DNA sequence: AGTAAACATCGACAGACGTCAATATCTAGA
DNA sequence: TCTAGATATTGACGTCTGTCGATGTTTACT
């Protein structure tokens, strides 16, 4: 009851929550992370630091059209529907997945560049 | 009492624990992760999915000589010495940091390529 | 030997997390 | 309007995790 954000039907809604900025800072090994940046990065990393969510991300990404509905994912990962739904929400809240509702189905797809942003921060540019 | 692994003094010891293979698999977005690969990747990602540990990694990496002792790190992150020591052990167990004891000091440094391996798996090669 | 310093380990505690069954909400079609 | 199906939310549960203070261990120096 009383969800803050009202989503007008037809609008591709971004799940009513914090997009938890994936982009943040210079590569880890370049300069010491500020406490704030570390906190933000950790939120996103926590989102992908789970076997189930990693597989969900992978399953979605590896699709032909780059999207999948919950019903497609529930069986491959071997978890209950509520659990899968919960994980997808976590990933969407972290800004890694986008959600689009079409009819009865909810289609999830990668947010372009999100995973690459994380990769960029982790890459040790010059340091051996 | 009776630690399994005996470290001969002088030998740069890898901390007596599981190196938790950082390298694992094809990029996430290429092919669906197996349950086993997802599990392994998650272990490593959990290790870096913490603000304190991210800052520790960053502090170590950004050093001139690429190494730092616990005493150098305890103050910048604002945590107790036991806690810092614990985090460093976590990172070393995950195969991200190497530990070398010299005299009374324990010097930690990045395992070359470890972070880049993670970055590689996360990078979406062809997928937009 | 005795002492001081650096680091690791232990034990404890609060809080966060992953999971499920039950239930609610929404949509399409009859 | 009623029904069936897809997804989201809720409540509960056991487990894992980050943190600390106290204590143990190792090394160097006097």
Coordinates of C-alpha atoms (C1' of nucleotides) in Angstrom, one line a residue:
Chain A
X1 CA 0.0 0.0 0.0
X2 CA 1.1 3.5 -1.0
X3 CA 4.1 2.8 -3.1
X4 CA 5.9 6.1 -3.5
X5 CA 6.2 5.9 -7.3
X6 CA 3.2 5.7 -9.6
X7 CA 4.0 4.0 -12.8
X8 CA 1.8 5.0 -15.7
X9 CA 0.8 1.9 -17.6
X10 CA 2.7 1.6 -20.9
X11 CA 5.7 3.4 -19.6
X12 CA 8.7 1.1 -19.3
X13 CA 9.2 1.4 -15.6
X14 CA 12.6 1.1 -14.0
X15 CA 11.4 -0.7 -10.9
X16 CA 10.4 1.8 -8.2
X17 CA 13.7 2.0 -6.4
X18 CA 17.2 3.5 -6.2
X19 CA 19.2 3.0 -9.4
X20 CA 22.4 2.8 -7.2
X21 CA 24.7 4.5 -9.7
X22 CA 26.9 1.8 -11.2
X23 CA 29.4 4.4 -12.5
X24 CA 31.5 5.8 -9.8
X25 CA 35.1 6.4 -10.0
X26 CA 38.6 5.8 -11.3
X27 CA 40.0 2.3 -11.5
X28 CA 40.6 0.7 -8.1
X29 CA 44.3 0.4 -8.5
X30 CA 44.8 4.0 -9.7
X31 CA 43.9 6.0 -6.6
X32 CA 42.6 5.0 -3.2
X33 CA 38.8 4.8 -3.2
X34 CA 37.0 7.3 -1.0
X35 CA 34.7 5.9 1.7
X36 CA 31.7 7.0 -0.3
X37 CA 32.8 5.5 -3.6
X38 CA 33.7 2.2 -1.9
X39 CA 30.3 2.1 -0.3
X40 CA 28.6 2.6 -3.7
X41 CA 30.7 0.1 -5.5
X42 CA 30.2 -2.4 -2.8
X43 CA 26.4 -2.1 -3.2
X44 CA 26.6 -3.0 -6.9
X45 CA 29.2 -5.8 -6.3
X46 CA 27.1 -7.3 -3.5
X47 CA 24.3 -7.5 -6.1
X48 CA 26.3 -9.7 -8.4
X49 CA 28.2 -11.6 -5.6
X50 CA 25.6 -14.4 -5.5
X51 CA 25.6 -17.6 -7.5
X52 CA 21.9 -17.4 -8.3
X53 CA 22.1 -13.8 -9.4
X54 CA 25.2 -14.4 -11.5
X55 CA 23.4 -17.2 -13.3
X56 CA 20.3 -15.0 -13.8
X57 CA 22.5 -12.3 -15.3
X58 CA 24.2 -14.8 -17.5
X59 CA 20.9 -16.4 -18.6
X60 CA 19.4 -13.0 -19.5
X61 CA 22.5 -11.8 -21.3
X62 CA 23.0 -15.0 -23.3
X63 CA 19.5 -14.8 -24.8
X64 CA 19.1 -14.2 -28.5
X65 CA 17.0 -11.0 -28.0
X66 CA 18.8 -10.2 -24.7
X67 CA 15.8 -10.5 -22.6
X68 CA 13.9 -13.1 -20.5
X69 CA 10.8 -13.3 -18.4
X70 CA 10.7 -14.8 -14.9
X71 CA 9.0 -17.9 -16.2
X72 CA 12.1 -18.6 -18.4
X73 CA 14.5 -18.3 -15.6
X74 CA 12.8 -20.1 -12.7
X75 CA 13.6 -23.6 -13.9
X76 CA 17.2 -23.2 -15.1
X77 CA 18.3 -21.8 -11.7
X78 CA 16.2 -24.3 -9.7
X79 CA 14.7 -21.8 -7.3
X80 CA 11.2 -20.9 -6.4
X81 CA 9.4 -18.2 -8.4
X82 CA 9.3 -15.7 -5.5
X83 CA 13.0 -16.2 -4.9
X84 CA 13.9 -15.6 -8.6
X85 CA 11.6 -12.5 -8.6
X86 CA 13.4 -11.2 -5.5
X87 CA 16.8 -11.7 -7.0
X88 CA 15.8 -9.9 -10.2
X89 CA 14.6 -7.0 -8.2
X90 CA 17.9 -6.9 -6.4
X91 CA 19.7 -6.7 -9.7
X92 CA 17.3 -4.1 -11.1
X93 CA 17.7 -2.0 -8.0
X94 CA 21.4 -2.1 -8.4
X95 CA 21.1 -0.8 -11.9
X96 CA 22.2 -3.9 -13.7
X97 CA 18.9 -5.1 -15.1
X98 CA 16.0 -3.2 -16.7
X99 CA 12.5 -4.4 -16.4
X100 CA 9.8 -4.0 -18.9
X101 CA 6.3 -5.3 -18.4
X102 CA 4.5 -6.5 -21.5
X103 CA 1.1 -8.0 -20.8
X104 CA 1.3 -10.5 -18.0
X105 CA 5.0 -11.0 -18.5
X106 CA 7.9 -9.1 -17.1
X107 CA 10.9 -9.0 -19.3
X108 CA 14.3 -8.4 -17.9
X109 CA 17.3 -7.3 -19.9
X110 CA 20.9 -6.0 -19.2
X111 CA 21.3 -2.3 -18.7
X112 CA 23.8 -1.6 -21.5
X113 CA 27.3 -0.8 -20.2
X114 CA 26.5 -1.6 -16.5
X115 CA 28.6 -4.7 -16.2
X116 CA 31.4 -3.1 -18.3
X117 CA 31.5 -0.2 -15.9
X118 CA 32.2 -2.5 -13.1
X119 CA 34.8 -4.3 -15.2
X120 CA 36.5 -0.9 -15.9
X121 CA 36.8 0.0 -12.2
X122 CA 38.3 -3.4 -11.4
X123 CA 40.8 -3.4 -14.2
X124 CA 44.3 -2.6 -13.1
X125 CA 45.4 -0.2 -15.9
X126 CA 49.1 0.3 -15.5
X127 CA 49.9 -1.6 -12.3
X128 CA 51.3 -5.1 -13.1
Chain B
X1 CA 47.5 -25.8 17.5
X2 CA 48.3 -28.2 14.6
X3 CA 47.7 -26.0 11.6
X4 CA 47.6 -28.2 8.5
X5 CA 50.2 -26.4 6.5
X6 CA 53.8 -25.9 7.8
X7 CA 55.4 -22.8 6.4
X8 CA 59.2 -23.0 6.4
X9 CA 60.5 -19.6 7.5
X10 CA 61.8 -17.5 4.6
X11 CA 59.3 -19.1 2.1
X12 CA 56.8 -16.5 1.0
X13 CA 53.7 -18.2 2.2
X14 CA 50.3 -17.9 0.5
X15 CA 48.4 -17.9 3.7
X16 CA 47.4 -21.4 4.6
X17 CA 44.1 -21.6 2.8
X18 CA 42.1 -22.3 -0.3
X19 CA 43.2 -20.1 -3.2
X20 CA 39.7 -20.1 -4.5
X21 CA 40.5 -20.1 -8.2
X22 CA 39.9 -16.6 -9.5
X23 CA 40.0 -17.7 -13.1
X24 CA 37.0 -19.7 -14.1
X25 CA 35.1 -19.3 -17.2
X26 CA 33.9 -17.5 -20.3
X27 CA 32.5 -14.0 -20.0
X28 CA 29.1 -13.9 -18.2
X29 CA 27.2 -12.6 -21.2
X30 CA 28.7 -15.2 -23.6
X31 CA 27.2 -18.4 -22.3
X32 CA 25.1 -19.2 -19.3
X33 CA 27.2 -19.9 -16.2
X34 CA 27.2 -23.4 -14.8
X35 CA 26.1 -23.8 -11.2
X36 CA 29.7 -24.6 -10.3
X37 CA 31.3 -21.7 -12.1
X38 CA 28.7 -19.3 -10.6
X39 CA 29.5 -20.6 -7.1
X40 CA 33.2 -20.1 -7.6
X41 CA 32.8 -16.6 -9.1
X42 CA 30.5 -15.6 -6.3
X43 CA 33.1 -16.5 -3.7
X44 CA 35.6 -14.2 -5.3
X45 CA 33.0 -11.4 -5.8
X46 CA 31.8 -11.7 -2.2
X47 CA 35.4 -11.1 -1.2
X48 CA 35.5 -7.7 -2.9
X49 CA 31.9 -6.8 -2.3
X50 CA 32.6 -4.9 0.9
X51 CA 33.5 -1.3 1.3
X52 CA 36.3 -1.9 3.7
X53 CA 37.9 -4.6 1.5
X54 CA 37.5 -2.5 -1.6
X55 CA 39.4 0.3 0.1
X56 CA 42.1 -2.1 1.3
X57 CA 42.6 -3.4 -2.2
X58 CA 42.7 0.1 -3.5
X59 CA 45.2 1.3 -0.9
X60 CA 47.5 -1.6 -1.5
X61 CA 47.3 -1.3 -5.2
X62 CA 47.9 2.4 -5.3
X63 CA 51.1 2.2 -3.3
X64 CA 54.4 3.0 -5.0
X65 CA 55.9 -0.4 -4.4
X66 CA 52.6 -2.1 -4.7
X67 CA 52.6 -3.4 -1.1
X68 CA 51.5 -2.3 2.3
X69 CA 51.6 -3.7 5.8
X70 CA 48.7 -3.9 8.2
X71 CA 49.9 -0.9 10.2
X72 CA 49.8 1.2 7.1
X73 CA 46.2 0.3 6.4
X74 CA 44.5 0.3 9.8
X75 CA 44.3 4.0 10.1
X76 CA 43.1 5.0 6.6
X77 CA 40.1 2.7 6.7
X78 CA 39.3 3.6 10.3
X79 CA 38.8 0.0 11.6
X80 CA 40.4 -1.9 14.4
X81 CA 43.6 -3.9 13.7
X82 CA 41.9 -7.3 14.1
X83 CA 39.2 -6.3 11.7
X84 CA 41.7 -5.2 9.1
X85 CA 43.7 -8.3 9.6
X86 CA 40.5 -10.3 9.1
X87 CA 39.6 -8.6 5.9
X88 CA 43.1 -9.0 4.5
X89 CA 42.9 -12.7 5.2
X90 CA 39.6 -12.9 3.4
X91 CA 41.1 -11.2 0.3
X92 CA 44.2 -13.5 0.5
X93 CA 42.0 -16.6 0.8
X94 CA 40.1 -15.5 -2.3
X95 CA 43.3 -15.3 -4.2
X96 CA 43.4 -11.5 -4.6
X97 CA 46.2 -10.6 -2.2
X98 CA 49.5 -12.2 -1.6
X99 CA 51.1 -12.1 1.8
X100 CA 54.7 -11.9 2.6
X101 CA 56.1 -11.8 6.1
X102 CA 59.3 -9.8 6.6
X103 CA 60.4 -9.5 10.1
X104 CA 57.6 -8.4 12.3
X105 CA 55.6 -7.0 9.4
X106 CA 53.2 -8.7 7.0
X107 CA 53.3 -7.1 3.6
X108 CA 50.3 -7.5 1.3
X109 CA 50.3 -7.0 -2.4
X110 CA 48.0 -7.6 -5.3
X111 CA 48.1 -11.0 -7.0
X112 CA 49.0 -10.0 -10.6
X113 CA 46.1 -10.4 -12.9
X114 CA 43.5 -11.5 -10.3
X115 CA 41.3 -8.4 -10.5
X116 CA 41.7 -8.3 -14.3
X117 CA 40.4 -11.9 -14.5
X118 CA 37.3 -10.8 -12.7
X119 CA 37.0 -7.9 -15.0
X120 CA 37.3 -10.1 -18.0
X121 CA 34.5 -12.4 -16.9
X122 CA 32.2 -9.4 -16.3
X123 CA 32.9 -7.7 -19.6
X124 CA 30.1 -8.1 -22.2
X125 CA 32.2 -8.8 -25.3
X126 CA 29.8 -8.6 -28.2
X127 CA 26.5 -8.0 -26.5
X128 CA 25.4 -4.3 -26.6
Chain C
dA1 C1' 66.0 -13.3 29.7
dG2 C1' 62.9 -9.7 29.4
dT3 C1' 60.3 -6.4 26.9
dA4 C1' 57.9 -4.1 23.2
dA5 C1' 55.7 -4.1 18.9
dA6 C1' 53.1 -6.2 14.9
dC7 C1' 50.1 -9.3 13.5
dA8 C1' 46.8 -13.3 14.0
dT9 C1' 43.2 -15.8 16.3
dC10 C1' 39.1 -16.4 19.4
dG11 C1' 34.5 -15.6 21.2
dA12 C1' 30.6 -12.9 21.1
dC13 C1' 27.0 -10.1 19.3
dA14 C1' 23.9 -7.5 16.2
dG15 C1' 22.5 -7.1 11.7
dA16 C1' 22.1 -8.6 6.9
dC17 C1' 21.0 -12.3 3.6
dG18 C1' 18.9 -16.3 0.9
dT19 C1' 15.2 -19.1 0.8
dC20 C1' 10.4 -20.7 0.9
dA21 C1' 5.2 -21.0 1.5
dA22 C1' 1.3 -18.2 1.5
dT23 C1' -0.9 -14.5 -0.2
dA24 C1' -1.7 -10.3 -2.9
dT25 C1' -1.8 -7.9 -7.4
dC26 C1' -2.4 -7.4 -12.1
dT27 C1' -3.7 -8.9 -17.0
dA28 C1' -6.0 -11.3 -20.7
dG29 C1' -9.6 -13.8 -22.2
dA30 C1' -14.2 -16.2 -21.9
Chain D
dT1 C1' -17.9 -10.4 -14.4
dC2 C1' -15.5 -14.4 -13.5
dT3 C1' -11.4 -17.3 -14.0
dA4 C1' -6.7 -18.6 -14.9
dG5 C1' -2.0 -17.4 -15.2
dA6 C1' 2.3 -14.5 -14.3
dT7 C1' 4.6 -11.9 -11.2
dA8 C1' 5.3 -9.3 -6.8
dT9 C1' 5.0 -8.9 -1.8
dT10 C1' 4.9 -10.5 3.0
dG11 C1' 6.4 -13.1 7.0
dA12 C1' 9.3 -16.3 8.9
dC13 C1' 13.3 -19.2 9.4
dG14 C1' 18.2 -20.5 9.8
dT15 C1' 22.7 -19.0 8.3
dC16 C1' 26.3 -16.0 7.2
dT17 C1' 29.0 -11.6 8.1
dG18 C1' 31.3 -7.4 10.0
dT19 C1' 32.9 -5.7 14.0
dC20 C1' 35.1 -5.4 18.4
dG21 C1' 37.8 -6.5 22.8
dA22 C1' 40.7 -9.8 24.8
dT23 C1' 44.3 -12.8 24.1
dG24 C1' 47.9 -15.6 21.7
dT25 C1' 52.2 -15.7 18.7
dT26 C1' 56.2 -14.3 16.7
dT27 C1' 60.1 -11.2 16.0
dA28 C1' 63.6 -7.9 17.1
dC29 C1' 66.1 -5.3 20.3
dT30 C1' 68.4 -4.5 24.8

